[in-house]
XYZ file of C-alpha atoms in Angstrom:
116
model
C 25.918 -120.981 -39.129
C 23.167 -120.626 -41.687
C 21.347 -117.459 -42.581
C 18.180 -116.490 -44.385
C 16.189 -113.490 -45.538
C 12.772 -112.800 -44.070
C 10.230 -111.343 -46.487
C 6.998 -109.599 -45.517
C 4.497 -109.619 -48.388
C 7.415 -110.119 -50.791
C 9.510 -107.218 -49.455
C 12.659 -107.765 -47.386
C 11.893 -107.376 -43.687
C 15.194 -108.792 -42.348
C 18.132 -109.009 -44.758
C 20.293 -111.247 -42.567
C 18.471 -113.536 -40.147
C 20.213 -116.447 -38.446
C 18.648 -119.902 -38.552
C 18.786 -121.382 -35.059
C 19.144 -125.102 -35.697
C 21.349 -126.850 -33.150
C 20.113 -127.781 -29.697
C 22.417 -125.223 -28.026
C 21.453 -122.408 -30.449
C 17.767 -123.067 -29.860
C 18.254 -123.370 -26.103
C 20.236 -120.149 -25.660
C 18.457 -117.889 -28.171
C 18.723 -114.323 -26.830
C 19.792 -115.273 -23.309
C 22.690 -113.146 -21.978
C 23.019 -111.253 -25.292
C 22.974 -107.489 -25.885
C 23.585 -107.884 -29.623
C 22.931 -110.776 -31.981
C 25.176 -109.979 -34.965
C 22.291 -110.133 -37.431
C 18.808 -108.694 -37.931
C 16.795 -111.545 -36.378
C 16.847 -115.125 -35.084
C 14.649 -117.714 -36.814
C 13.472 -120.882 -35.041
C 11.503 -123.628 -36.788
C 8.745 -125.451 -34.866
C 8.967 -123.326 -31.717
C 5.635 -122.277 -30.225
C 6.566 -121.278 -26.676
C 9.325 -119.010 -25.342
C 10.461 -117.160 -22.232
C 12.670 -114.154 -21.520
C 14.540 -115.466 -18.486
C 18.197 -114.358 -18.614
C 17.485 -111.960 -21.499
C 19.190 -108.652 -20.788
C 17.255 -106.498 -23.278
C 13.629 -106.446 -24.469
C 12.896 -108.172 -27.761
C 10.037 -108.775 -30.177
C 8.636 -112.199 -31.085
C 6.752 -112.994 -34.270
C 4.916 -116.328 -34.524
C 4.253 -117.586 -38.064
C 1.887 -120.397 -38.959
C 1.235 -122.541 -41.977
C 1.367 -120.718 -45.311
C 3.300 -117.840 -43.735
C 0.325 -116.316 -41.936
C 1.139 -114.262 -38.840
C -0.444 -115.902 -35.797
C 0.749 -113.519 -33.068
C 3.277 -110.767 -32.400
C 4.636 -109.798 -28.990
C 6.354 -106.403 -28.786
C 9.063 -105.364 -26.325
C 8.975 -108.556 -24.267
C 10.538 -107.652 -20.900
C 12.879 -109.804 -18.821
C 11.627 -112.785 -16.856
C 8.381 -113.397 -18.732
C 6.861 -116.605 -20.003
C 4.849 -115.997 -23.157
C 1.726 -118.078 -23.708
C 2.147 -120.829 -26.298
C 1.007 -119.969 -29.809
C -0.376 -123.191 -31.208
C 0.249 -124.193 -34.835
C 3.432 -122.101 -35.005
C 5.781 -123.251 -37.758
C 8.345 -120.418 -37.471
C 9.288 -118.071 -34.637
C 11.250 -114.901 -35.361
C 12.895 -113.001 -32.518
C 14.280 -109.549 -33.261
C 15.562 -106.498 -31.421
C 14.719 -102.835 -31.835
C 11.484 -101.195 -32.831
C 8.490 -103.500 -33.319
C 7.307 -103.920 -36.901
C 3.647 -103.176 -37.678
C 1.630 -105.963 -39.261
C -1.795 -106.218 -40.848
C -4.118 -109.182 -40.476
C -3.514 -110.556 -43.982
C 0.282 -110.123 -44.100
C 2.403 -113.138 -44.967
C 6.006 -113.934 -44.089
C 8.398 -116.012 -46.169
C 11.828 -117.394 -45.250
C 14.452 -117.584 -48.035
C 17.606 -119.475 -47.078
C 20.871 -117.904 -48.219
C 24.384 -119.305 -48.554
C 26.148 -120.454 -45.418
C 28.345 -117.818 -43.721
C 31.956 -118.566 -42.900
């Protein structure tokens, strides 16, 4: 497993976010999970998601080129298909309270050492 930090305008937004890289990690995401063992899940090149088989609501943050926030879905309920967000380079799924964003905010991903 690999982890990263997620920065919002240079400040730490998520200290420990898991990079979802393998086919199975990307396929399963938040399905059947009540906890994720980290602050967020980070998917590269993922522009469309659903909440089938998700047992708790989650938030989805779509990031484009240069770290610009393209869209943010708050408290996504079960059994929903979200519309695709074109030009997404990074998707961040997280649990809990939605984070507030401004139109000119930028997000940066900093990879950390691999966890054992």
